[in-house]
């Protein structure tokens, strides 16, 4: 299939998906690499394009809770959370229905589902009238893309078309909550544990099982530059003063946690583009999306 580059035409992207292609798809969190969930060849192509392990499960994106219930079995807690936060940056891990194929879940008996809060993404999902898998549109383990240009830079003609929906407003991946016999947060995101607890009426556990959901590996979201994490801007400045002149270092910090989340991946990419060899990241405050920012920083700084 010939690459169409970047387009703002939803119908072009929908035609590519229906014909078995893969599409760079905007969401409010990050850009995804999309394919129809029931097209085995297209889904395998996503794994190959991203260099993603086949046992690493994918999130199915749908246009509504009603559509999601065709793919997953929702208990009372899952239904309440979906009703409260969808469309939005929340992914629910629930028991799968017979509609879900092993190539989406890595053979697991659960499926991850989300309704994105992005008008263009929703138009695309309504147009194809099917579930769409869409892991981040970048090479596996690297910095996630938050603009169409990021996708083009990372994947080029490996993707058939990139649907431009502007910069991502949230900027970090969705919160993932398991709603099975277990109730736990598997990945931190824009929607906090406190928000989840308010709706569920109970506090979720914190999960830590590797590869049970996307983004759970120890090293992830990593730029080429080395990432160091400090507590304060003063600590970052001290680190720079102690570095030899040959080291090109950059400080990463925003007081506002929402701005930190929105700009995190773009700043890491800019550091690489500008030749930085070290990024000194100041931990975000623990309010709102701050814990999710710190989670991404920790994974970006992990040994590779």
mmCIF file of C-alpha atoms in Angstrom:
data_model
loop_
_atom_site.group_PDB
_atom_site.id
_atom_site.type_symbol
_atom_site.label_atom_id
_atom_site.label_comp_id
_atom_site.label_asym_id
_atom_site.label_seq_id
_atom_site.Cartn_x
_atom_site.Cartn_y
_atom_site.Cartn_z
ATOM 1 C CA UNK A 1 0.000 0.000 0.000
ATOM 2 C CA UNK A 2 1.362 3.421 -0.985
ATOM 3 C CA UNK A 3 1.976 5.946 1.793
ATOM 4 C CA UNK A 4 -0.288 9.001 1.682
ATOM 5 C CA UNK A 5 1.852 10.986 4.158
ATOM 6 C CA UNK A 6 -0.090 13.326 6.455
ATOM 7 C CA UNK A 7 -3.762 14.107 5.848
ATOM 8 C CA UNK A 8 -6.586 15.859 7.691
ATOM 9 C CA UNK A 9 -9.224 13.888 5.766
ATOM 10 C CA UNK A 10 -10.896 11.323 8.028
ATOM 11 C CA UNK A 11 -12.395 9.502 5.040
ATOM 12 C CA UNK A 12 -8.926 8.816 3.609
ATOM 13 C CA UNK A 13 -7.794 7.276 6.900
ATOM 14 C CA UNK A 14 -11.012 5.258 7.198
ATOM 15 C CA UNK A 15 -10.562 3.859 3.682
ATOM 16 C CA UNK A 16 -6.994 2.817 4.527
ATOM 17 C CA UNK A 17 -8.157 0.988 7.669
ATOM 18 C CA UNK A 18 -10.999 -0.757 5.856
ATOM 19 C CA UNK A 19 -8.600 -1.916 3.129
ATOM 20 C CA UNK A 20 -6.287 -3.508 5.700
ATOM 21 C CA UNK A 21 -3.783 -0.686 6.121
ATOM 22 C CA UNK A 22 -2.310 1.003 9.181
ATOM 23 C CA UNK A 23 -2.897 4.630 10.150
ATOM 24 C CA UNK A 24 -1.297 7.169 12.456
ATOM 25 C CA UNK A 25 -4.302 8.168 14.566
ATOM 26 C CA UNK A 26 -4.574 11.187 16.871
ATOM 27 C CA UNK A 27 -5.996 10.890 20.368
ATOM 28 C CA UNK A 28 -5.966 13.208 23.360
ATOM 29 C CA UNK A 29 -3.143 11.177 24.951
ATOM 30 C CA UNK A 30 -0.610 10.270 22.233
ATOM 31 C CA UNK A 31 -0.784 9.344 18.546
ATOM 32 C CA UNK A 32 -1.577 5.688 17.959
ATOM 33 C CA UNK A 33 -0.660 3.287 15.166
ATOM 34 C CA UNK A 34 -4.091 2.030 14.195
ATOM 35 C CA UNK A 35 -5.451 -1.077 12.486
ATOM 36 C CA UNK A 36 -8.776 -2.866 12.565
ATOM 37 C CA UNK A 37 -8.688 -5.217 15.547
ATOM 38 C CA UNK A 38 -10.220 -8.096 13.577
ATOM 39 C CA UNK A 39 -7.697 -7.892 10.731
ATOM 40 C CA UNK A 40 -4.946 -10.307 11.772
ATOM 41 C CA UNK A 41 -2.544 -9.324 8.984
ATOM 42 C CA UNK A 42 -2.859 -5.598 9.753
ATOM 43 C CA UNK A 43 -2.409 -6.145 13.498
ATOM 44 C CA UNK A 44 0.704 -8.257 12.926
ATOM 45 C CA UNK A 45 2.011 -5.466 10.703
ATOM 46 C CA UNK A 46 1.700 -3.074 13.655
ATOM 47 C CA UNK A 47 3.830 -5.379 15.803
ATOM 48 C CA UNK A 48 6.419 -5.588 13.022
ATOM 49 C CA UNK A 49 6.432 -1.834 12.342
ATOM 50 C CA UNK A 50 6.905 -1.002 16.019
ATOM 51 C CA UNK A 51 9.320 -3.889 16.722
ATOM 52 C CA UNK A 52 6.856 -4.721 19.487
ATOM 53 C CA UNK A 53 6.830 -8.150 21.193
ATOM 54 C CA UNK A 54 3.830 -10.194 20.023
ATOM 55 C CA UNK A 55 2.898 -11.082 23.605
ATOM 56 C CA UNK A 56 2.504 -7.411 24.558
ATOM 57 C CA UNK A 57 -1.274 -6.756 24.595
ATOM 58 C CA UNK A 58 -2.971 -3.997 22.606
ATOM 59 C CA UNK A 59 -5.757 -1.574 23.512
ATOM 60 C CA UNK A 60 -8.907 -1.662 21.380
ATOM 61 C CA UNK A 61 -10.361 1.793 20.741
ATOM 62 C CA UNK A 62 -14.098 2.099 20.156
ATOM 63 C CA UNK A 63 -16.586 4.930 19.740
ATOM 64 C CA UNK A 64 -18.852 4.284 22.747
ATOM 65 C CA UNK A 65 -19.491 2.178 25.832
ATOM 66 C CA UNK A 66 -22.146 0.297 23.873
ATOM 67 C CA UNK A 67 -19.519 -0.675 21.292
ATOM 68 C CA UNK A 68 -17.035 -1.593 24.029
ATOM 69 C CA UNK A 69 -19.504 -4.079 25.496
ATOM 70 C CA UNK A 70 -19.285 -6.096 22.273
ATOM 71 C CA UNK A 71 -15.603 -6.713 23.017
ATOM 72 C CA UNK A 72 -15.500 -6.948 26.810
ATOM 73 C CA UNK A 73 -17.580 -8.094 29.786
ATOM 74 C CA UNK A 74 -18.206 -5.148 32.103
ATOM 75 C CA UNK A 75 -18.905 -5.588 35.797
ATOM 76 C CA UNK A 76 -20.569 -2.878 37.881
ATOM 77 C CA UNK A 77 -17.291 -1.092 38.608
ATOM 78 C CA UNK A 78 -16.175 -1.096 34.973
ATOM 79 C CA UNK A 79 -19.535 0.236 33.837
ATOM 80 C CA UNK A 80 -19.451 3.019 36.421
ATOM 81 C CA UNK A 81 -15.914 4.064 35.458
ATOM 82 C CA UNK A 82 -16.682 3.995 31.739
ATOM 83 C CA UNK A 83 -19.834 6.038 32.266
ATOM 84 C CA UNK A 84 -17.909 8.615 34.299
ATOM 85 C CA UNK A 85 -14.709 8.957 32.261
ATOM 86 C CA UNK A 86 -15.487 7.989 28.655
ATOM 87 C CA UNK A 87 -14.741 9.514 26.263
ATOM 88 C CA UNK A 88 -11.455 10.116 28.047
ATOM 89 C CA UNK A 89 -7.936 8.948 28.935
ATOM 90 C CA UNK A 90 -9.034 5.785 30.749
ATOM 91 C CA UNK A 91 -8.453 2.214 29.577
ATOM 92 C CA UNK A 92 -10.373 -0.614 31.231
ATOM 93 C CA UNK A 93 -9.011 -4.159 31.367
ATOM 94 C CA UNK A 94 -11.990 -6.535 31.456
ATOM 95 C CA UNK A 95 -12.751 -10.160 30.543
ATOM 96 C CA UNK A 96 -12.874 -10.536 26.765
ATOM 97 C CA UNK A 97 -15.770 -11.732 24.642
ATOM 98 C CA UNK A 98 -15.518 -14.206 21.771
ATOM 99 C CA UNK A 99 -15.157 -11.261 19.360
ATOM 100 C CA UNK A 100 -11.605 -10.623 20.586
ATOM 101 C CA UNK A 101 -8.773 -12.509 18.888
ATOM 102 C CA UNK A 102 -5.619 -13.813 20.552
ATOM 103 C CA UNK A 103 -3.471 -11.613 18.307
ATOM 104 C CA UNK A 104 -4.837 -8.564 20.184
ATOM 105 C CA UNK A 105 -4.440 -9.869 23.741
ATOM 106 C CA UNK A 106 -1.347 -12.054 23.440
ATOM 107 C CA UNK A 107 -3.553 -15.009 24.343
ATOM 108 C CA UNK A 108 -4.810 -13.503 27.600
ATOM 109 C CA UNK A 109 -8.428 -13.864 28.694
ATOM 110 C CA UNK A 110 -8.762 -10.105 29.233
ATOM 111 C CA UNK A 111 -8.962 -7.185 26.810
ATOM 112 C CA UNK A 112 -8.075 -3.498 27.208
ATOM 113 C CA UNK A 113 -10.718 -1.060 25.930
ATOM 114 C CA UNK A 114 -10.928 2.720 25.578
ATOM 115 C CA UNK A 115 -13.111 5.470 24.089
ATOM 116 C CA UNK A 116 -10.785 8.387 23.237
ATOM 117 C CA UNK A 117 -11.785 11.985 23.926
ATOM 118 C CA UNK A 118 -10.703 13.376 20.566
ATOM 119 C CA UNK A 119 -13.204 14.522 17.952
ATOM 120 C CA UNK A 120 -11.183 13.335 14.944
ATOM 121 C CA UNK A 121 -10.428 9.952 16.516
ATOM 122 C CA UNK A 122 -14.119 9.486 17.285
ATOM 123 C CA UNK A 123 -15.067 10.448 13.722
ATOM 124 C CA UNK A 124 -12.666 7.804 12.451
ATOM 125 C CA UNK A 125 -14.003 5.142 14.822
ATOM 126 C CA UNK A 126 -17.608 5.906 13.886
ATOM 127 C CA UNK A 127 -16.691 5.820 10.194
ATOM 128 C CA UNK A 128 -15.062 2.370 10.306
ATOM 129 C CA UNK A 129 -17.735 1.083 12.729
ATOM 130 C CA UNK A 130 -15.346 -1.416 14.263
ATOM 131 C CA UNK A 131 -12.787 -1.784 17.022
ATOM 132 C CA UNK A 132 -9.356 -0.329 16.283
ATOM 133 C CA UNK A 133 -6.100 -1.272 18.008
ATOM 134 C CA UNK A 134 -3.764 1.706 18.352
ATOM 135 C CA UNK A 135 -0.546 1.382 20.382
ATOM 136 C CA UNK A 136 1.666 4.467 20.340
ATOM 137 C CA UNK A 137 2.915 5.247 16.821
ATOM 138 C CA UNK A 138 6.640 4.899 17.469
ATOM 139 C CA UNK A 139 9.281 2.200 17.778
ATOM 140 C CA UNK A 140 8.726 0.050 20.861
ATOM 141 C CA UNK A 141 10.182 1.460 24.070
ATOM 142 C CA UNK A 142 10.962 4.868 22.589
ATOM 143 C CA UNK A 143 9.393 8.280 23.228
ATOM 144 C CA UNK A 144 5.699 8.402 22.332
ATOM 145 C CA UNK A 145 4.540 10.804 19.572
ATOM 146 C CA UNK A 146 2.271 13.759 20.374
ATOM 147 C CA UNK A 147 2.099 15.329 16.889
ATOM 148 C CA UNK A 148 1.617 14.007 13.360
ATOM 149 C CA UNK A 149 5.150 15.153 12.525
ATOM 150 C CA UNK A 150 6.519 12.962 15.334
ATOM 151 C CA UNK A 151 4.854 9.931 13.713
ATOM 152 C CA UNK A 152 6.256 10.835 10.309
ATOM 153 C CA UNK A 153 9.718 11.293 11.816
ATOM 154 C CA UNK A 154 9.613 7.912 13.588
ATOM 155 C CA UNK A 155 7.851 5.685 11.074
ATOM 156 C CA UNK A 156 7.961 7.496 7.711
ATOM 157 C CA UNK A 157 6.567 5.376 4.891
ATOM 158 C CA UNK A 158 6.117 2.365 7.193
ATOM 159 C CA UNK A 159 2.656 3.801 7.959
ATOM 160 C CA UNK A 160 0.115 4.143 5.140
ATOM 161 C CA UNK A 161 -1.315 7.493 6.208
ATOM 162 C CA UNK A 162 -1.091 9.801 9.231
ATOM 163 C CA UNK A 163 -4.295 11.543 10.265
ATOM 164 C CA UNK A 164 -3.393 14.967 11.647
ATOM 165 C CA UNK A 165 -5.445 15.917 14.690
ATOM 166 C CA UNK A 166 -3.102 18.574 16.054
ATOM 167 C CA UNK A 167 -0.930 18.288 19.171
ATOM 168 C CA UNK A 168 -2.185 15.894 21.868
ATOM 169 C CA UNK A 169 -3.727 17.823 24.762
ATOM 170 C CA UNK A 170 -3.121 15.292 27.557
ATOM 171 C CA UNK A 171 0.310 14.165 26.381
ATOM 172 C CA UNK A 172 0.770 10.932 28.378
ATOM 173 C CA UNK A 173 -0.872 7.570 27.873
ATOM 174 C CA UNK A 174 -4.202 6.643 29.441
ATOM 175 C CA UNK A 175 -4.675 5.330 32.954
ATOM 176 C CA UNK A 176 -5.244 1.557 32.818
ATOM 177 C CA UNK A 177 -7.560 0.029 35.424
ATOM 178 C CA UNK A 178 -8.194 -3.687 35.767
ATOM 179 C CA UNK A 179 -11.842 -4.484 36.488
ATOM 180 C CA UNK A 180 -11.998 -8.256 36.824
ATOM 181 C CA UNK A 181 -11.942 -10.227 40.067
ATOM 182 C CA UNK A 182 -9.127 -7.805 40.821
ATOM 183 C CA UNK A 183 -9.517 -4.006 40.963
ATOM 184 C CA UNK A 184 -6.219 -2.246 40.436
ATOM 185 C CA UNK A 185 -4.435 0.469 38.507
ATOM 186 C CA UNK A 186 -1.983 -1.123 36.081
ATOM 187 C CA UNK A 187 -0.686 2.097 34.504
ATOM 188 C CA UNK A 188 -0.781 5.641 35.862
ATOM 189 C CA UNK A 189 -2.259 8.336 33.660
ATOM 190 C CA UNK A 190 -4.194 11.588 33.574
ATOM 191 C CA UNK A 191 -7.050 10.147 35.642
ATOM 192 C CA UNK A 192 -5.743 9.702 39.168
ATOM 193 C CA UNK A 193 -6.251 6.929 41.690
ATOM 194 C CA UNK A 194 -8.367 9.302 43.784
ATOM 195 C CA UNK A 195 -10.648 10.017 40.818
ATOM 196 C CA UNK A 196 -11.038 6.287 40.223
ATOM 197 C CA UNK A 197 -11.825 5.666 43.896
ATOM 198 C CA UNK A 198 -14.444 8.431 43.997
ATOM 199 C CA UNK A 199 -16.448 6.748 41.252
ATOM 200 C CA UNK A 200 -15.831 3.138 42.276
ATOM 201 C CA UNK A 201 -16.491 3.754 45.951
ATOM 202 C CA UNK A 202 -13.292 1.929 46.904
ATOM 203 C CA UNK A 203 -9.565 2.419 46.499
ATOM 204 C CA UNK A 204 -7.883 0.461 43.690
ATOM 205 C CA UNK A 205 -4.720 -1.499 44.322
ATOM 206 C CA UNK A 206 -1.488 -0.667 42.514
ATOM 207 C CA UNK A 207 -0.568 -3.397 40.031
ATOM 208 C CA UNK A 208 2.944 -4.379 39.028
ATOM 209 C CA UNK A 209 2.724 -7.485 36.861
ATOM 210 C CA UNK A 210 4.945 -7.065 33.794
ATOM 211 C CA UNK A 211 3.278 -7.053 30.352
ATOM 212 C CA UNK A 212 -0.243 -7.544 31.724
ATOM 213 C CA UNK A 213 -1.071 -4.235 30.070
ATOM 214 C CA UNK A 214 0.736 -1.785 27.756
ATOM 215 C CA UNK A 215 3.504 0.432 29.159
ATOM 216 C CA UNK A 216 4.410 -1.808 32.097
ATOM 217 C CA UNK A 217 7.995 -2.673 31.199
ATOM 218 C CA UNK A 218 10.714 -1.235 33.418
ATOM 219 C CA UNK A 219 12.354 0.696 30.567
ATOM 220 C CA UNK A 220 9.986 2.570 28.269
ATOM 221 C CA UNK A 221 9.371 6.031 26.762
ATOM 222 C CA UNK A 222 13.159 6.410 26.419
ATOM 223 C CA UNK A 223 14.968 9.111 24.405
ATOM 224 C CA UNK A 224 18.487 8.616 23.073
ATOM 225 C CA UNK A 225 19.805 10.976 25.755
ATOM 226 C CA UNK A 226 20.460 9.660 29.253
ATOM 227 C CA UNK A 227 17.741 10.757 31.696
ATOM 228 C CA UNK A 228 18.612 11.662 35.281
ATOM 229 C CA UNK A 229 15.911 12.480 37.842
ATOM 230 C CA UNK A 230 16.321 15.017 40.651
ATOM 231 C CA UNK A 231 13.992 16.565 43.224
ATOM 232 C CA UNK A 232 14.461 20.295 42.594
ATOM 233 C CA UNK A 233 15.606 22.755 39.943
ATOM 234 C CA UNK A 234 18.506 23.638 42.256
ATOM 235 C CA UNK A 235 19.570 19.983 42.233
ATOM 236 C CA UNK A 236 19.443 19.997 38.427
ATOM 237 C CA UNK A 237 21.569 23.131 38.194
ATOM 238 C CA UNK A 238 24.098 21.614 40.595
ATOM 239 C CA UNK A 239 24.300 18.482 38.450
ATOM 240 C CA UNK A 240 25.059 20.585 35.377
ATOM 241 C CA UNK A 241 27.769 22.555 37.174
ATOM 242 C CA UNK A 242 29.494 19.291 38.087
ATOM 243 C CA UNK A 243 29.442 17.907 34.540
ATOM 244 C CA UNK A 244 32.416 18.190 32.176
ATOM 245 C CA UNK A 245 32.115 20.692 29.302
ATOM 246 C CA UNK A 246 31.878 17.828 26.810
ATOM 247 C CA UNK A 247 28.449 16.856 28.193
ATOM 248 C CA UNK A 248 25.466 18.571 26.590
ATOM 249 C CA UNK A 249 22.830 18.678 29.347
ATOM 250 C CA UNK A 250 19.280 20.000 29.418
ATOM 251 C CA UNK A 251 16.933 20.602 32.359
ATOM 252 C CA UNK A 252 13.347 19.377 32.053
ATOM 253 C CA UNK A 253 10.812 20.912 34.429
ATOM 254 C CA UNK A 254 7.375 22.554 34.482
ATOM 255 C CA UNK A 255 5.647 23.836 37.612
ATOM 256 C CA UNK A 256 2.202 23.030 36.235
ATOM 257 C CA UNK A 257 1.706 19.252 36.174
ATOM 258 C CA UNK A 258 -0.753 19.373 33.262
ATOM 259 C CA UNK A 259 1.744 21.335 31.176
ATOM 260 C CA UNK A 260 4.475 18.898 32.244
ATOM 261 C CA UNK A 261 2.395 15.975 30.979
ATOM 262 C CA UNK A 262 1.385 17.720 27.765
ATOM 263 C CA UNK A 263 4.944 18.706 26.849
ATOM 264 C CA UNK A 264 6.946 15.828 28.351
ATOM 265 C CA UNK A 265 7.439 13.741 25.225
ATOM 266 C CA UNK A 266 7.945 16.747 22.937
ATOM 267 C CA UNK A 267 10.660 18.050 25.261
ATOM 268 C CA UNK A 268 12.430 14.680 25.336
ATOM 269 C CA UNK A 269 12.305 14.576 21.544
ATOM 270 C CA UNK A 270 13.600 18.145 21.297
ATOM 271 C CA UNK A 271 16.502 17.237 23.570
ATOM 272 C CA UNK A 272 17.503 14.465 21.176
ATOM 273 C CA UNK A 273 17.045 16.694 18.124
ATOM 274 C CA UNK A 274 19.261 19.374 19.656
ATOM 275 C CA UNK A 275 22.047 16.943 20.486
ATOM 276 C CA UNK A 276 21.625 16.753 24.259
ATOM 277 C CA UNK A 277 23.401 13.772 25.765
ATOM 278 C CA UNK A 278 21.819 14.145 29.224
ATOM 279 C CA UNK A 279 18.354 15.290 30.299
ATOM 280 C CA UNK A 280 18.070 16.244 33.972
ATOM 281 C CA UNK A 281 14.387 15.922 34.813
ATOM 282 C CA UNK A 282 12.902 17.477 37.945
ATOM 283 C CA UNK A 283 10.210 15.323 39.538
ATOM 284 C CA UNK A 284 6.666 16.607 39.142
ATOM 285 C CA UNK A 285 4.535 17.404 42.160
ATOM 286 C CA UNK A 286 2.262 14.584 43.323
ATOM 287 C CA UNK A 287 -0.980 16.382 42.494
ATOM 288 C CA UNK A 288 -3.205 15.435 39.550
ATOM 289 C CA UNK A 289 -1.282 13.880 36.682
ATOM 290 C CA UNK A 290 2.053 14.376 38.493
ATOM 291 C CA UNK A 291 2.474 10.708 39.526
ATOM 292 C CA UNK A 292 1.969 9.658 35.887
ATOM 293 C CA UNK A 293 4.644 12.131 34.752
ATOM 294 C CA UNK A 294 7.038 10.738 37.360
ATOM 295 C CA UNK A 295 6.223 7.189 36.249
ATOM 296 C CA UNK A 296 7.169 8.061 32.652
ATOM 297 C CA UNK A 297 10.359 9.781 33.813
ATOM 298 C CA UNK A 298 11.346 6.739 35.898
ATOM 299 C CA UNK A 299 10.862 4.419 32.922
ATOM 300 C CA UNK A 300 12.736 6.802 30.606
ATOM 301 C CA UNK A 301 15.649 6.821 33.078
ATOM 302 C CA UNK A 302 15.746 3.035 33.599
ATOM 303 C CA UNK A 303 18.649 0.893 32.415
ATOM 304 C CA UNK A 304 18.119 -0.193 28.809
#
